[in-house]
Coordinates of N, CA and C in Angstrom, one line a residue:
M344 N -48.0 42.2 -40.3 CA -46.8 41.7 -40.9 C -46.5 42.5 -42.1
K345 N -47.5 43.0 -42.8 CA -47.3 43.8 -44.0 C -46.4 45.0 -43.7
E346 N -46.8 45.7 -42.6 CA -46.1 46.9 -42.2 C -44.6 46.6 -41.9
L347 N -44.4 45.5 -41.2 CA -43.0 45.1 -40.9 C -42.2 44.7 -42.2
M348 N -42.8 44.0 -43.1 CA -42.2 43.7 -44.4 C -41.8 45.0 -45.1
E349 N -42.7 46.0 -45.1 CA -42.4 47.3 -45.8 C -41.2 47.9 -45.1
I350 N -41.1 47.9 -43.8 CA -40.0 48.5 -43.1 C -38.7 47.8 -43.5
L351 N -38.7 46.4 -43.5 CA -37.5 45.6 -43.8 C -37.1 45.9 -45.2
E352 N -38.1 46.0 -46.2 CA -37.7 46.2 -47.6 C -37.1 47.6 -47.7
D353 N -37.5 48.6 -47.0 CA -36.9 49.9 -47.0 C -35.5 49.9 -46.5
L354 N -35.3 49.1 -45.4 CA -33.9 49.0 -44.8 C -33.0 48.1 -45.5
L355 N -33.5 47.1 -46.2 CA -32.7 46.1 -46.9 C -33.1 46.0 -48.4
P356 N -33.0 47.1 -49.1 CA -33.4 47.0 -50.5 C -32.7 46.0 -51.3
G357 N -33.5 45.2 -52.1 CA -32.9 44.2 -53.0 C -32.5 42.9 -52.3
I358 N -32.7 42.8 -51.0 CA -32.3 41.6 -50.3 C -33.6 40.8 -50.1
P359 N -33.6 39.5 -50.6 CA -34.7 38.7 -50.4 C -35.0 38.4 -48.9
L360 N -36.3 38.5 -48.6 CA -36.7 38.3 -47.2 C -37.5 37.1 -46.9
E361 N -38.3 36.7 -47.9 CA -39.2 35.5 -47.7 C -38.4 34.3 -47.4
G362 N -38.9 33.6 -46.3 CA -38.3 32.3 -45.9 C -37.0 32.4 -45.2
R363 N -36.5 33.6 -45.0 CA -35.2 33.8 -44.4 C -35.2 33.5 -42.9
T364 N -34.1 32.9 -42.4 CA -34.0 32.6 -41.0 C -32.6 33.0 -40.5
D365 N -31.8 33.7 -41.4 CA -30.4 34.0 -41.1 C -30.1 35.5 -41.4
L366 N -31.0 36.4 -41.1 CA -30.8 37.8 -41.4 C -29.6 38.3 -40.7
V367 N -29.4 37.9 -39.4 CA -28.3 38.4 -38.6 C -27.0 37.7 -39.0
E368 N -27.1 36.3 -39.0 CA -26.0 35.5 -39.3 C -25.3 35.8 -40.6
S369 N -26.1 36.1 -41.6 CA -25.6 36.4 -43.0 C -25.0 37.8 -43.1
G370 N -25.3 38.6 -42.1 CA -24.8 40.0 -42.1 C -25.7 41.0 -42.8
D371 N -26.8 40.5 -43.4 CA -27.7 41.4 -44.0 C -28.3 42.4 -43.0
L372 N -28.5 41.9 -41.8 CA -29.1 42.8 -40.8 C -27.9 43.0 -39.8
D373 N -27.2 44.1 -39.9 CA -26.1 44.4 -39.0 C -26.6 45.3 -37.9
S374 N -25.6 45.6 -37.0 CA -26.0 46.4 -35.8 C -26.6 47.7 -36.1
M375 N -26.1 48.5 -37.0 CA -26.7 49.8 -37.4 C -28.1 49.6 -38.0
T376 N -28.3 48.6 -38.8 CA -29.6 48.4 -39.4 C -30.6 47.9 -38.3
I377 N -30.1 47.1 -37.4 CA -31.0 46.7 -36.3 C -31.5 48.0 -35.5
L378 N -30.6 48.9 -35.2 CA -30.9 50.1 -34.5 C -32.0 50.9 -35.3
N379 N -31.8 51.0 -36.6 CA -32.8 51.7 -37.4 C -34.1 51.0 -37.4
L380 N -34.0 49.6 -37.5 CA -35.2 48.8 -37.4 C -36.0 49.0 -36.1
I381 N -35.3 49.0 -35.0 CA -35.9 49.2 -33.7 C -36.6 50.5 -33.7
S382 N -36.0 51.6 -34.2 CA -36.6 52.9 -34.2 C -37.9 52.9 -35.1
D383 N -37.8 52.2 -36.2 CA -39.0 52.2 -37.1 C -40.1 51.3 -36.5
I384 N -39.7 50.2 -35.9 CA -40.8 49.4 -35.2 C -41.4 50.2 -34.1
S385 N -40.7 50.9 -33.3 CA -41.2 51.7 -32.2 C -42.2 52.8 -32.8
D386 N -41.9 53.4 -33.9 CA -42.8 54.4 -34.5 C -44.0 53.7 -35.1
E387 N -43.9 52.6 -35.8 CA -45.0 52.0 -36.5 C -45.9 51.2 -35.6
F388 N -45.3 50.5 -34.6 CA -46.1 49.6 -33.8 C -46.3 50.1 -32.3
D389 N -45.7 51.3 -32.0 CA -45.9 51.9 -30.7 C -45.5 50.9 -29.6
V390 N -44.3 50.3 -29.8 CA -43.7 49.4 -28.8 C -42.3 49.8 -28.5
E391 N -41.8 49.6 -27.3 CA -40.4 49.9 -26.9 C -39.8 48.5 -26.8
I392 N -38.7 48.3 -27.5 CA -37.9 47.1 -27.4 C -36.8 47.3 -26.4
P393 N -36.9 46.5 -25.3 CA -35.9 46.7 -24.3 C -34.5 46.1 -24.7
V394 N -33.4 46.6 -24.2 CA -32.1 46.1 -24.6 C -32.0 44.6 -24.4
S395 N -32.6 44.1 -23.4 CA -32.5 42.6 -23.1 C -33.1 41.8 -24.2
E396 N -34.0 42.4 -25.1 CA -34.6 41.7 -26.2 C -33.8 41.8 -27.5
V397 N -32.8 42.7 -27.5 CA -32.0 42.9 -28.7 C -30.9 41.8 -28.8
V398 N -31.3 40.6 -29.2 CA -30.5 39.5 -29.3 C -30.7 38.9 -30.7
P399 N -29.7 38.3 -31.3 CA -29.8 37.8 -32.7 C -31.0 36.9 -32.9
E400 N -31.4 36.1 -32.0 CA -32.6 35.2 -32.2 C -33.8 36.0 -32.5
N401 N -34.0 37.2 -32.0 CA -35.2 37.9 -32.2 C -35.2 38.7 -33.5
F402 N -34.1 38.6 -34.3 CA -34.0 39.4 -35.5 C -33.5 38.5 -36.7
Q403 N -33.6 37.2 -36.6 CA -33.1 36.3 -37.6 C -34.0 36.2 -38.8
S404 N -35.3 36.4 -38.6 CA -36.3 36.3 -39.6 C -37.4 37.3 -39.4
P405 N -38.1 37.6 -40.5 CA -39.3 38.5 -40.3 C -40.3 38.0 -39.3
E406 N -40.5 36.7 -39.3 CA -41.4 36.0 -38.4 C -41.0 36.2 -36.9
A407 N -39.7 36.1 -36.7 CA -39.1 36.2 -35.3 C -39.3 37.7 -34.9
I408 N -39.1 38.6 -35.8 CA -39.3 40.0 -35.4 C -40.7 40.3 -35.1
M409 N -41.6 39.8 -35.9 CA -43.0 40.0 -35.7 C -43.5 39.3 -34.4
A410 N -42.9 38.2 -34.0 CA -43.2 37.5 -32.8 C -42.8 38.4 -31.6
L411 N -41.6 39.0 -31.7 CA -41.2 40.0 -30.7 C -42.1 41.1 -30.6
I412 N -42.5 41.7 -31.7 CA -43.5 42.9 -31.6 C -44.7 42.5 -30.9
E413 N -45.3 41.3 -31.3 CA -46.6 40.9 -30.7 C -46.4 40.6 -29.2
K414 N -45.3 40.1 -28.8 CA -45.0 39.8 -27.4 C -45.0 41.1 -26.6
L415 N -44.5 42.2 -27.2 CA -44.3 43.4 -26.5 C -45.5 44.3 -26.6
Q416 N -46.5 44.0 -27.4 CA -47.7 44.8 -27.6 C -48.7 44.6 -26.4

């Protein structure tokens, strides 16, 4: 989770992440940022995120993103 939080903090500087469940809904995590995030996750965790998994529910919170990573590992 630490690695994921570092990636998110780099992509979203100055945006509070703790306890968030609305990263997509709020617009903090937009489509371009999600593409960058997917690339960073692929590099860091050695997982490929299929297009079918690129849905808002999987990116609403750091915990949801981590659950997706764990599911794909």
